[in-house]
mmCIF file of C-alpha atoms in Angstrom:
data_model
loop_
_atom_site.group_PDB
_atom_site.id
_atom_site.type_symbol
_atom_site.label_atom_id
_atom_site.label_comp_id
_atom_site.label_asym_id
_atom_site.label_seq_id
_atom_site.Cartn_x
_atom_site.Cartn_y
_atom_site.Cartn_z
ATOM 1 C CA MET S 169 -0.133 0.040 0.216
ATOM 2 C CA GLU S 170 1.384 3.297 -0.745
ATOM 3 C CA TYR S 171 0.907 6.328 2.043
ATOM 4 C CA PRO S 172 0.481 9.799 1.254
ATOM 5 C CA SER S 173 3.043 10.669 3.603
ATOM 6 C CA GLN S 174 6.508 9.038 4.715
ATOM 7 C CA LEU S 175 5.449 10.223 8.547
ATOM 8 C CA ILE S 176 2.360 8.101 8.215
ATOM 9 C CA GLU S 177 4.218 5.382 6.774
ATOM 10 C CA GLU S 178 6.699 5.174 9.527
ATOM 11 C CA ALA S 179 4.148 5.537 12.445
ATOM 12 C CA VAL S 180 2.107 2.783 10.731
ATOM 13 C CA ASN S 181 4.958 0.367 10.750
ATOM 14 C CA GLU S 182 5.763 1.201 14.292
ATOM 15 C CA ILE S 183 2.275 0.646 15.448
ATOM 16 C CA SER S 184 1.763 -2.739 13.231
ATOM 17 C CA LYS S 185 4.680 -4.178 15.077
ATOM 18 C CA LEU S 186 2.503 -4.565 18.056
ATOM 19 C CA PRO S 187 0.929 -8.035 18.524
ATOM 20 C CA GLY S 188 -2.911 -8.279 16.875
ATOM 21 C CA ILE S 189 -2.554 -4.969 15.124
ATOM 22 C CA GLY S 190 -2.200 -5.104 11.059
ATOM 23 C CA LYS S 191 -1.416 -2.274 8.764
ATOM 24 C CA LYS S 192 -5.092 -1.505 8.495
ATOM 25 C CA THR S 193 -5.647 -1.230 11.983
ATOM 26 C CA ALA S 194 -2.688 0.647 12.509
ATOM 27 C CA LEU S 195 -3.501 3.173 9.853
ATOM 28 C CA ARG S 196 -7.079 3.804 11.662
ATOM 29 C CA LEU S 197 -5.232 4.709 14.738
ATOM 30 C CA VAL S 198 -3.100 6.989 13.056
ATOM 31 C CA LEU S 199 -5.742 8.488 11.565
ATOM 32 C CA HIS S 200 -7.578 9.085 14.863
ATOM 33 C CA LEU S 201 -4.830 10.397 16.616
ATOM 34 C CA LEU S 202 -4.113 13.254 13.572
ATOM 35 C CA LYS S 203 -7.871 14.131 14.173
ATOM 36 C CA GLN S 204 -7.145 14.941 17.964
ATOM 37 C CA PRO S 205 -4.961 17.605 19.511
ATOM 38 C CA ASN S 206 -1.172 17.068 19.232
ATOM 39 C CA GLU S 207 -1.211 16.872 23.213
ATOM 40 C CA GLU S 208 -3.272 13.328 22.818
ATOM 41 C CA THR S 209 -0.254 11.875 20.904
ATOM 42 C CA ARG S 210 2.278 13.672 23.029
ATOM 43 C CA SER S 211 0.832 11.912 26.442
ATOM 44 C CA LEU S 212 0.399 8.864 24.770
ATOM 45 C CA ALA S 213 4.014 8.657 23.552
ATOM 46 C CA GLN S 214 5.260 9.975 27.221
ATOM 47 C CA ALA S 215 3.320 7.488 29.026
ATOM 48 C CA LEU S 216 4.505 4.475 26.994
ATOM 49 C CA VAL S 217 8.151 5.725 27.425
ATOM 50 C CA LYS S 218 8.096 6.530 30.900
ATOM 51 C CA MET S 219 6.370 3.086 31.552
ATOM 52 C CA ARG S 220 9.091 1.250 29.825
ATOM 53 C CA ASP S 221 11.877 3.114 31.331
ATOM 54 C CA GLU S 222 10.909 3.301 34.852
ATOM 55 C CA ILE S 223 9.088 -0.049 35.400
ATOM 56 C CA LYS S 224 10.692 -2.455 37.711
ATOM 57 C CA PHE S 225 10.193 -5.900 38.129
ATOM 58 C CA CYS S 226 9.806 -7.697 41.936
ATOM 59 C CA LYS S 227 13.256 -8.951 42.661
ATOM 60 C CA VAL S 228 11.493 -11.753 44.779
ATOM 61 C CA CYS S 229 8.237 -12.697 42.659
ATOM 62 C CA HIS S 230 9.114 -11.038 38.887
ATOM 63 C CA ASN S 231 5.913 -9.504 39.190
ATOM 64 C CA ILE S 232 5.687 -5.797 37.546
ATOM 65 C CA SER S 233 6.292 -3.403 40.304
ATOM 66 C CA ASP S 234 6.986 0.175 40.899
ATOM 67 C CA GLN S 235 9.443 -0.831 43.772
ATOM 68 C CA GLU S 236 12.380 -3.254 44.109
ATOM 69 C CA ILE S 237 10.103 -5.446 45.839
ATOM 70 C CA CYS S 238 6.361 -5.476 45.145
ATOM 71 C CA ARG S 239 3.426 -4.618 47.326
ATOM 72 C CA ILE S 240 2.313 -8.247 47.651
ATOM 73 C CA CYS S 241 5.581 -9.818 48.516
ATOM 74 C CA THR S 242 6.270 -6.885 51.257
ATOM 75 C CA SER S 243 2.674 -6.914 52.754
ATOM 76 C CA PRO S 244 2.577 -8.642 56.139
ATOM 77 C CA ARG S 245 -1.119 -9.535 55.499
ATOM 78 C CA ARG S 246 -0.143 -12.252 52.792
ATOM 79 C CA ASP S 247 0.391 -15.650 53.587
ATOM 80 C CA ASN S 248 4.235 -16.430 53.038
ATOM 81 C CA THR S 249 3.704 -20.041 53.102
ATOM 82 C CA VAL S 250 2.116 -20.435 49.957
ATOM 83 C CA VAL S 251 3.108 -19.618 46.369
ATOM 84 C CA CYS S 252 1.219 -19.536 43.450
ATOM 85 C CA VAL S 253 3.238 -20.158 40.019
ATOM 86 C CA ILE S 254 1.715 -18.158 37.154
ATOM 87 C CA GLU S 255 3.288 -17.319 33.524
ATOM 88 C CA ASP S 256 2.580 -13.498 33.619
ATOM 89 C CA THR S 257 1.160 -10.617 35.248
ATOM 90 C CA ARG S 258 -2.199 -10.708 33.734
ATOM 91 C CA ASP S 259 -2.601 -14.167 35.578
ATOM 92 C CA VAL S 260 -1.790 -11.988 39.047
ATOM 93 C CA MET S 261 -4.544 -9.583 38.243
ATOM 94 C CA ALA S 262 -6.913 -12.094 37.678
ATOM 95 C CA ILE S 263 -6.379 -14.141 40.758
ATOM 96 C CA GLU S 264 -6.010 -10.986 42.615
ATOM 97 C CA ASN S 265 -9.342 -9.870 40.954
ATOM 98 C CA THR S 266 -10.937 -13.092 42.869
ATOM 99 C CA GLY S 267 -10.086 -11.713 46.249
ATOM 100 C CA GLN S 268 -9.859 -15.289 47.264
ATOM 101 C CA TYR S 269 -6.058 -15.753 47.500
ATOM 102 C CA LEU S 270 -3.820 -14.200 49.931
ATOM 103 C CA GLY S 271 -0.608 -16.045 49.666
ATOM 104 C CA LEU S 272 2.503 -14.969 47.223
ATOM 105 C CA TYR S 273 3.053 -15.510 43.687
ATOM 106 C CA HIS S 274 5.901 -16.317 41.155
ATOM 107 C CA VAL S 275 5.849 -15.130 37.917
ATOM 108 C CA LEU S 276 7.889 -17.187 35.393
ATOM 109 C CA GLY S 277 7.415 -14.765 32.449
ATOM 110 C CA GLY S 278 6.264 -17.564 30.034
ATOM 111 C CA VAL S 279 6.455 -21.046 29.558
ATOM 112 C CA ILE S 280 8.589 -23.516 28.068
ATOM 113 C CA SER S 281 8.178 -23.847 24.447
ATOM 114 C CA PRO S 282 11.021 -25.353 22.286
ATOM 115 C CA ILE S 283 8.989 -24.415 18.906
ATOM 116 C CA GLU S 284 9.502 -20.731 20.182
ATOM 117 C CA GLY S 285 12.862 -21.167 21.558
ATOM 118 C CA ILE S 286 11.851 -20.548 25.021
ATOM 119 C CA GLY S 287 13.991 -22.933 27.383
ATOM 120 C CA PRO S 288 14.100 -23.146 31.253
ATOM 121 C CA ASP S 289 16.851 -20.513 31.555
ATOM 122 C CA ASN S 290 14.952 -18.045 29.637
ATOM 123 C CA LEU S 291 12.086 -18.268 32.308
ATOM 124 C CA ASN S 292 12.186 -17.328 36.075
ATOM 125 C CA ILE S 293 12.677 -20.951 37.284
ATOM 126 C CA ASN S 294 15.839 -20.654 38.852
ATOM 127 C CA SER S 295 14.834 -18.102 41.029
ATOM 128 C CA LEU S 296 11.596 -20.082 42.134
ATOM 129 C CA LEU S 297 13.880 -23.223 42.769
ATOM 130 C CA HIS S 298 16.265 -20.852 45.082
ATOM 131 C CA ARG S 299 13.128 -19.553 46.837
ATOM 132 C CA ILE S 300 11.747 -23.164 47.334
ATOM 133 C CA ASN S 301 14.981 -24.857 48.343
ATOM 134 C CA ALA S 302 16.509 -22.326 50.589
ATOM 135 C CA SER S 303 17.462 -23.267 53.890
ATOM 136 C CA ASP S 304 15.135 -20.306 55.492
ATOM 137 C CA SER S 305 12.283 -20.875 52.993
ATOM 138 C CA THR S 306 8.834 -20.281 54.471
ATOM 139 C CA ILE S 307 7.088 -22.097 51.866
ATOM 140 C CA LYS S 308 4.930 -24.963 52.361
ATOM 141 C CA GLU S 309 2.682 -25.112 49.682
ATOM 142 C CA LEU S 310 3.257 -24.493 45.476
ATOM 143 C CA ILE S 311 0.370 -23.666 43.593
ATOM 144 C CA LEU S 312 1.078 -24.538 39.925
ATOM 145 C CA ALA S 313 -1.383 -22.421 37.834
ATOM 146 C CA LEU S 314 -0.134 -22.365 34.736
ATOM 147 C CA ASN S 315 -2.177 -22.666 31.688
ATOM 148 C CA PRO S 316 -3.573 -26.181 30.755
ATOM 149 C CA THR S 317 -1.701 -26.398 27.362
ATOM 150 C CA MET S 318 0.958 -28.623 26.404
ATOM 151 C CA GLU S 319 3.734 -25.969 26.982
ATOM 152 C CA GLY S 320 2.236 -25.224 30.589
ATOM 153 C CA ASP S 321 1.729 -28.919 31.571
ATOM 154 C CA THR S 322 5.399 -29.282 30.350
ATOM 155 C CA THR S 323 6.838 -26.291 32.469
ATOM 156 C CA SER S 324 4.584 -27.613 35.509
ATOM 157 C CA PHE S 325 6.173 -31.142 35.181
ATOM 158 C CA PHE S 326 9.708 -29.551 34.905
ATOM 159 C CA ILE S 327 9.461 -27.381 38.021
ATOM 160 C CA THR S 328 8.150 -30.423 39.989
ATOM 161 C CA LYS S 329 11.120 -32.716 38.724
ATOM 162 C CA LYS S 330 13.441 -30.122 40.000
ATOM 163 C CA ILE S 331 12.209 -29.591 43.334
ATOM 164 C CA SER S 332 14.364 -31.240 46.104
ATOM 165 C CA ARG S 333 12.486 -30.121 49.006
ATOM 166 C CA PRO S 334 10.756 -33.012 50.980
ATOM 167 C CA GLY S 335 7.215 -32.354 52.231
ATOM 168 C CA LEU S 336 6.359 -29.452 49.938
ATOM 169 C CA LYS S 337 2.794 -29.556 49.046
ATOM 170 C CA ILE S 338 2.163 -29.269 45.255
ATOM 171 C CA THR S 339 -1.192 -28.504 44.061
ATOM 172 C CA SER S 340 -2.692 -27.205 41.075
ATOM 173 C CA LEU S 341 -6.103 -25.131 40.290
ATOM 174 C CA ALA S 342 -9.363 -27.346 40.572
ATOM 175 C CA ARG S 343 -10.817 -28.122 36.722
ATOM 176 C CA GLY S 344 -14.524 -28.560 36.454
ATOM 177 C CA VAL S 345 -17.623 -27.071 35.315
ATOM 178 C CA PRO S 346 -17.633 -23.220 35.604
ATOM 179 C CA VAL S 347 -19.906 -21.592 37.721
ATOM 180 C CA GLY S 348 -22.822 -20.493 36.004
ATOM 181 C CA GLY S 349 -21.871 -22.898 33.134
ATOM 182 C CA GLU S 350 -24.394 -25.469 31.796
ATOM 183 C CA LEU S 351 -23.406 -29.219 31.856
ATOM 184 C CA GLU S 352 -24.498 -29.801 28.370
ATOM 185 C CA TYR S 353 -21.844 -27.338 27.207
ATOM 186 C CA ALA S 354 -19.030 -28.482 29.000
ATOM 187 C CA ASP S 355 -16.434 -30.647 27.166
ATOM 188 C CA GLU S 356 -16.109 -34.128 28.011
ATOM 189 C CA ILE S 357 -12.886 -33.889 29.609
ATOM 190 C CA THR S 358 -13.718 -31.092 31.963
ATOM 191 C CA LEU S 359 -17.086 -32.707 32.909
ATOM 192 C CA GLY S 360 -15.300 -36.051 33.395
ATOM 193 C CA ARG S 361 -12.696 -34.449 35.773
ATOM 194 C CA SER S 362 -15.436 -32.624 37.665
ATOM 195 C CA ILE S 363 -17.036 -35.845 38.500
ATOM 196 C CA MET S 364 -13.917 -37.646 39.413
ATOM 197 C CA ALA S 365 -13.088 -34.550 41.498
ATOM 198 C CA ARG S 366 -16.772 -33.994 42.828
ATOM 199 C CA THR S 367 -16.875 -32.220 46.232
ATOM 200 C CA HIS S 368 -19.320 -32.276 49.008
ATOM 201 C CA TYR S 369 -22.506 -30.380 48.469
ATOM 202 C CA GLN S 370 -22.467 -26.540 49.553
ATOM 203 C CA PRO S 371 -25.524 -24.765 48.851
ATOM 204 C CA ASN S 372 -24.311 -21.111 47.393
ATOM 205 C CA MET I 134 -9.045 -3.857 37.746
ATOM 206 C CA GLU I 135 -6.300 -3.106 39.981
ATOM 207 C CA TYR I 136 -2.858 -3.056 38.241
ATOM 208 C CA PRO I 137 0.478 -3.837 39.716
ATOM 209 C CA SER I 138 1.894 -0.465 38.979
ATOM 210 C CA GLN I 139 0.932 3.273 38.378
ATOM 211 C CA LEU I 140 3.050 3.357 35.612
ATOM 212 C CA ILE I 141 1.177 0.432 33.802
ATOM 213 C CA GLU I 142 -1.871 1.774 34.847
ATOM 214 C CA GLU I 143 -1.402 5.341 33.052
ATOM 215 C CA ALA I 144 -0.054 3.506 29.996
ATOM 216 C CA VAL I 145 -3.019 1.346 29.841
ATOM 217 C CA ASN I 146 -5.304 4.309 30.372
ATOM 218 C CA GLU I 147 -3.439 6.303 27.312
ATOM 219 C CA ILE I 148 -3.374 3.270 24.701
ATOM 220 C CA SER I 149 -7.523 2.408 25.445
ATOM 221 C CA LYS I 150 -8.272 6.003 24.564
ATOM 222 C CA LEU I 151 -7.489 4.791 20.853
ATOM 223 C CA PRO I 152 -10.607 3.757 18.962
ATOM 224 C CA GLY I 153 -11.434 -0.112 19.177
ATOM 225 C CA ILE I 154 -8.737 -0.836 21.895
ATOM 226 C CA GLY I 155 -10.101 -1.721 25.403
ATOM 227 C CA LYS I 156 -8.354 -2.071 28.746
ATOM 228 C CA LYS I 157 -7.834 -5.811 28.255
ATOM 229 C CA THR I 158 -6.045 -5.295 24.802
ATOM 230 C CA ALA I 159 -4.291 -2.060 26.064
ATOM 231 C CA LEU I 160 -2.737 -4.292 28.776
ATOM 232 C CA ARG I 161 -1.833 -6.911 26.477
ATOM 233 C CA LEU I 162 -0.051 -4.452 24.251
ATOM 234 C CA VAL I 163 1.743 -2.974 27.330
ATOM 235 C CA LEU I 164 2.975 -6.202 28.396
ATOM 236 C CA HIS I 165 4.219 -6.791 24.900
ATOM 237 C CA LEU I 166 6.158 -3.806 24.997
ATOM 238 C CA LEU I 167 7.641 -4.577 28.447
ATOM 239 C CA LYS I 168 9.105 -7.934 26.917
ATOM 240 C CA GLN I 169 10.738 -5.856 23.934
ATOM 241 C CA PRO I 170 13.966 -3.828 24.333
ATOM 242 C CA ASN I 171 13.367 -0.291 25.412
ATOM 243 C CA GLU I 172 14.304 1.044 22.229
ATOM 244 C CA GLU I 173 11.104 -0.678 20.544
ATOM 245 C CA THR I 174 8.772 1.698 22.815
ATOM 246 C CA ARG I 175 11.008 4.753 22.398
ATOM 247 C CA SER I 176 11.037 4.395 18.448
ATOM 248 C CA LEU I 177 7.296 3.560 18.410
ATOM 249 C CA ALA I 178 6.638 6.982 20.758
ATOM 250 C CA GLN I 179 9.023 8.944 18.651
ATOM 251 C CA ALA I 180 7.481 8.187 15.168
ATOM 252 C CA LEU I 181 4.069 8.920 16.837
ATOM 253 C CA VAL I 182 4.934 12.323 17.882
ATOM 254 C CA LYS I 183 7.044 13.242 14.824
ATOM 255 C CA MET I 184 3.925 12.222 12.569
ATOM 256 C CA ARG I 185 1.792 14.238 14.851
ATOM 257 C CA ASP I 186 3.831 17.306 14.945
ATOM 258 C CA GLU I 187 5.491 17.455 11.603
ATOM 259 C CA ILE I 188 2.565 16.203 9.226
ATOM 260 C CA LYS I 189 1.076 18.749 6.844
ATOM 261 C CA PHE I 190 -2.565 18.759 5.035
ATOM 262 C CA CYS I 191 -2.591 19.472 1.359
ATOM 263 C CA LYS I 192 -3.698 23.288 0.908
ATOM 264 C CA VAL I 193 -5.588 22.305 -2.293
ATOM 265 C CA CYS I 194 -7.161 18.910 -1.549
ATOM 266 C CA HIS I 195 -6.533 18.669 2.237
ATOM 267 C CA ASN I 196 -5.090 15.240 1.858
ATOM 268 C CA ILE I 197 -2.108 14.171 4.077
ATOM 269 C CA SER I 198 0.947 15.431 3.018
ATOM 270 C CA ASP I 199 4.718 15.775 3.518
ATOM 271 C CA GLN I 200 4.593 19.129 1.647
ATOM 272 C CA GLU I 201 2.516 22.281 1.549
ATOM 273 C CA ILE I 202 0.683 20.723 -1.455
ATOM 274 C CA CYS I 203 0.531 16.997 -2.006
ATOM 275 C CA ARG I 204 2.111 14.830 -4.517
ATOM 276 C CA ILE I 205 -1.193 14.198 -6.563
ATOM 277 C CA CYS I 206 -2.044 17.910 -6.787
ATOM 278 C CA THR I 207 1.222 18.909 -8.029
ATOM 279 C CA SER I 208 1.733 15.836 -10.370
ATOM 280 C CA PRO I 209 1.647 17.182 -14.093
ATOM 281 C CA ARG I 210 0.090 13.678 -15.108
ATOM 282 C CA ARG I 211 -2.994 13.993 -13.235
ATOM 283 C CA ASP I 212 -6.039 15.033 -14.963
ATOM 284 C CA ASN I 213 -7.123 18.664 -13.319
ATOM 285 C CA THR I 214 -10.609 18.492 -14.919
ATOM 286 C CA VAL I 215 -11.985 15.432 -12.567
ATOM 287 C CA VAL I 216 -12.162 15.924 -8.806
ATOM 288 C CA CYS I 217 -13.368 13.008 -6.684
ATOM 289 C CA VAL I 218 -14.597 13.768 -3.522
ATOM 290 C CA ILE I 219 -13.872 11.380 -0.497
ATOM 291 C CA GLU I 220 -14.394 11.487 3.156
ATOM 292 C CA ASP I 221 -10.861 10.751 4.529
ATOM 293 C CA THR I 222 -7.238 9.664 3.373
ATOM 294 C CA ARG I 223 -7.922 6.097 3.536
ATOM 295 C CA ASP I 224 -10.494 6.629 0.795
ATOM 296 C CA VAL I 225 -7.814 8.359 -1.296
ATOM 297 C CA MET I 226 -5.479 5.271 -0.627
ATOM 298 C CA ALA I 227 -8.163 2.860 -1.576
ATOM 299 C CA ILE I 228 -8.877 4.502 -5.006
ATOM 300 C CA GLU I 229 -5.052 5.103 -5.473
ATOM 301 C CA ASN I 230 -4.568 1.232 -5.135
ATOM 302 C CA THR I 231 -7.024 0.555 -7.913
ATOM 303 C CA GLY I 232 -4.941 2.537 -10.488
ATOM 304 C CA GLN I 233 -7.770 3.451 -12.345
ATOM 305 C CA TYR I 234 -8.294 6.953 -11.447
ATOM 306 C CA LEU I 235 -5.755 9.714 -12.732
ATOM 307 C CA GLY I 236 -7.862 12.752 -11.425
ATOM 308 C CA LEU I 237 -7.543 14.914 -8.557
ATOM 309 C CA TYR I 238 -9.148 14.744 -5.002
ATOM 310 C CA HIS I 239 -10.841 16.568 -2.363
ATOM 311 C CA VAL I 240 -10.789 15.260 1.115
ATOM 312 C CA LEU I 241 -13.677 16.266 3.321
ATOM 313 C CA GLY I 242 -12.597 15.101 6.592
ATOM 314 C CA GLY I 243 -15.904 13.305 7.407
ATOM 315 C CA VAL I 244 -19.344 13.748 6.422
ATOM 316 C CA ILE I 245 -22.354 15.832 7.882
ATOM 317 C CA SER I 246 -23.588 14.316 11.077
ATOM 318 C CA PRO I 247 -25.752 16.167 13.178
ATOM 319 C CA ILE I 248 -25.784 13.429 15.904
ATOM 320 C CA GLU I 249 -21.945 13.741 16.159
ATOM 321 C CA GLY I 250 -22.476 17.469 15.920
ATOM 322 C CA ILE I 251 -20.509 17.755 12.722
ATOM 323 C CA GLY I 252 -21.922 20.564 10.199
ATOM 324 C CA PRO I 253 -20.770 21.638 6.822
ATOM 325 C CA ASP I 254 -18.569 24.240 8.674
ATOM 326 C CA ASN I 255 -16.652 21.573 10.200
ATOM 327 C CA LEU I 256 -15.522 20.048 6.977
ATOM 328 C CA ASN I 257 -13.529 21.061 3.913
ATOM 329 C CA ILE I 258 -16.584 21.867 1.992
ATOM 330 C CA ASN I 259 -16.201 25.586 1.554
ATOM 331 C CA SER I 260 -12.780 25.146 -0.137
ATOM 332 C CA LEU I 261 -14.414 22.729 -2.196
ATOM 333 C CA LEU I 262 -16.775 25.012 -3.606
ATOM 334 C CA HIS I 263 -14.382 27.678 -4.039
ATOM 335 C CA ARG I 264 -12.206 25.230 -6.183
ATOM 336 C CA ILE I 265 -15.372 24.480 -8.267
ATOM 337 C CA ASN I 266 -16.502 28.014 -8.551
ATOM 338 C CA ALA I 267 -13.788 30.062 -8.920
ATOM 339 C CA SER I 268 -13.241 31.600 -12.490
ATOM 340 C CA ASP I 269 -10.272 30.106 -13.523
ATOM 341 C CA SER I 270 -11.362 26.927 -12.390
ATOM 342 C CA THR I 271 -10.526 23.772 -14.704
ATOM 343 C CA ILE I 272 -12.618 21.191 -13.114
ATOM 344 C CA LYS I 273 -15.334 19.769 -15.590
ATOM 345 C CA GLU I 274 -16.447 16.804 -13.509
ATOM 346 C CA LEU I 275 -16.945 16.157 -9.775
ATOM 347 C CA ILE I 276 -17.229 12.488 -8.672
ATOM 348 C CA LEU I 277 -19.101 12.072 -5.380
ATOM 349 C CA ALA I 278 -17.867 8.909 -3.756
ATOM 350 C CA LEU I 279 -18.851 9.156 -0.116
ATOM 351 C CA ASN I 280 -20.099 6.363 1.479
ATOM 352 C CA PRO I 281 -23.619 5.307 0.895
ATOM 353 C CA THR I 282 -24.754 6.013 4.284
ATOM 354 C CA MET I 283 -27.444 8.409 5.372
ATOM 355 C CA GLU I 284 -24.636 11.065 6.474
ATOM 356 C CA GLY I 285 -22.816 10.444 3.185
ATOM 357 C CA ASP I 286 -25.954 10.844 1.145
ATOM 358 C CA THR I 287 -26.764 13.898 3.056
ATOM 359 C CA THR I 288 -23.172 15.373 2.390
ATOM 360 C CA SER I 289 -23.347 14.830 -1.455
ATOM 361 C CA PHE I 290 -26.891 16.399 -1.666
ATOM 362 C CA PHE I 291 -25.669 19.526 0.208
ATOM 363 C CA ILE I 292 -22.742 19.844 -1.856
ATOM 364 C CA THR I 293 -24.916 19.327 -5.010
ATOM 365 C CA LYS I 294 -27.113 22.128 -3.774
ATOM 366 C CA LYS I 295 -24.502 24.362 -3.215
ATOM 367 C CA ILE I 296 -22.761 24.251 -6.577
ATOM 368 C CA SER I 297 -23.589 27.497 -8.766
ATOM 369 C CA ARG I 298 -21.311 26.342 -11.813
ATOM 370 C CA PRO I 299 -23.537 25.745 -15.233
ATOM 371 C CA GLY I 300 -22.185 22.836 -17.107
ATOM 372 C CA LEU I 301 -20.553 20.699 -14.372
ATOM 373 C CA LYS I 302 -20.764 17.160 -14.800
ATOM 374 C CA ILE I 303 -21.775 15.572 -11.208
ATOM 375 C CA THR I 304 -21.218 11.737 -11.131
ATOM 376 C CA SER I 305 -21.033 9.051 -8.316
ATOM 377 C CA LEU I 306 -19.615 5.520 -8.088
ATOM 378 C CA ALA I 307 -21.062 2.970 -9.933
ATOM 379 C CA ARG I 308 -23.254 0.688 -7.584
ATOM 380 C CA GLY I 309 -23.672 -3.036 -8.339
ATOM 381 C CA VAL I 310 -22.551 -6.570 -7.644
ATOM 382 C CA PRO I 311 -19.000 -6.645 -6.555
ATOM 383 C CA VAL I 312 -16.542 -8.253 -9.303
ATOM 384 C CA GLY I 313 -16.248 -11.986 -8.159
ATOM 385 C CA GLY I 314 -19.528 -11.840 -5.824
ATOM 386 C CA GLU I 315 -22.244 -14.073 -6.073
ATOM 387 C CA LEU I 316 -25.605 -13.252 -7.073
ATOM 388 C CA GLU I 317 -27.654 -14.943 -4.380
ATOM 389 C CA TYR I 318 -25.291 -13.431 -1.688
ATOM 390 C CA ALA I 319 -25.988 -9.794 -3.152
ATOM 391 C CA ASP I 320 -28.540 -7.584 -1.106
ATOM 392 C CA GLU I 321 -31.850 -7.028 -3.111
ATOM 393 C CA ILE I 322 -30.733 -3.264 -3.349
ATOM 394 C CA THR I 323 -27.765 -3.724 -4.879
ATOM 395 C CA LEU I 324 -28.804 -6.345 -7.114
ATOM 396 C CA GLY I 325 -32.073 -4.251 -8.275
ATOM 397 C CA ARG I 326 -29.540 -1.295 -9.069
ATOM 398 C CA SER I 327 -27.218 -3.676 -10.879
ATOM 399 C CA ILE I 328 -29.899 -4.604 -13.166
ATOM 400 C CA MET I 329 -31.227 -1.065 -13.539
ATOM 401 C CA ALA I 330 -27.776 0.160 -14.212
ATOM 402 C CA ARG I 331 -26.729 -2.792 -16.425
ATOM 403 C CA THR I 332 -23.847 -2.305 -18.965
ATOM 404 C CA HIS I 333 -22.722 -3.399 -22.275
ATOM 405 C CA TYR I 334 -21.486 -7.145 -22.011
ATOM 406 C CA GLN I 335 -17.635 -6.925 -21.986
ATOM 407 C CA PRO I 336 -15.732 -10.479 -21.692
ATOM 408 C CA ASN I 337 -12.740 -10.168 -18.955
#
């Protein structure tokens, strides 16, 4: 496609590097910015650069943070005997939104995926093992909450094989029919698992 | 939703101001940028600010341009007796991509829409009328190529009512069954129009 201006072309090329945004969408966004005052574009650009330059990752759990150690890791209200292993920050936010979990986290930053060239050394797995295997570790339970894909399962398996601490309880998220979901629409594996793992009846 | 960092929240808020991008998509984009080197974010931000600050609009046709007057308006190869009226730059690009049109353009910058508070004075309609009605005007044909919505039709009608030049040919795009389209999937109005406006048979 031929753009009416070099400046537009460069902006479109930069925006379309983002995942899920093609050249057409990028052009739509650029034309939108052109209809807004200059300050809109400037504050967008500044927010992005500031975010990228100043963001920190918690030295303990590797979650995104404003400080060296994040709010969750430093909170005295959190249960430091439980650590939940997740793929990225979005998973932390999703679990935090439930309000049901008061333990700590460990953000791997991805899952093992030979196809994409991501091995254990590209992830925050070593620091997780240090956290667990340290002599002064308070951790009694490890919740493996990776997505149930082949890569997620491989990563969970890899982690369990590397843990040398006896007596550590390793759990994973309950699989079953979603709350509010109808049985007839559940897939067989989920429904099968939800029967096998049935629980005592609790009225809502 | 609670974000792990103020910086993330600000970046997400800025990105989700863009049309068609919600908070979840914005967060996905932000997390993508965090996985890339700082320079990626910096060059994205620079391209946007540079584009917004340095872009010009052609003084004649109001299309986006690097110069005061755009490449199309200054080209000696273009037919200056025909002007195609379109809504925005994307329409210019779409028509240019066909390679079938060698006339000039006039970008309105939108269509008349009372609901959105866009009247004729918010669009480049006066400059179009000046172009047409000027005593030294070379224009012999005006192609109204606005989208066939109520707003587009209103705008076309408004323009035709304002033109005082006798002998000016006013045309609009042919409506009909798309090339490669199957009859059974065409809507009745399109199919009806394509029968009424049938043309001499031309083998492809």
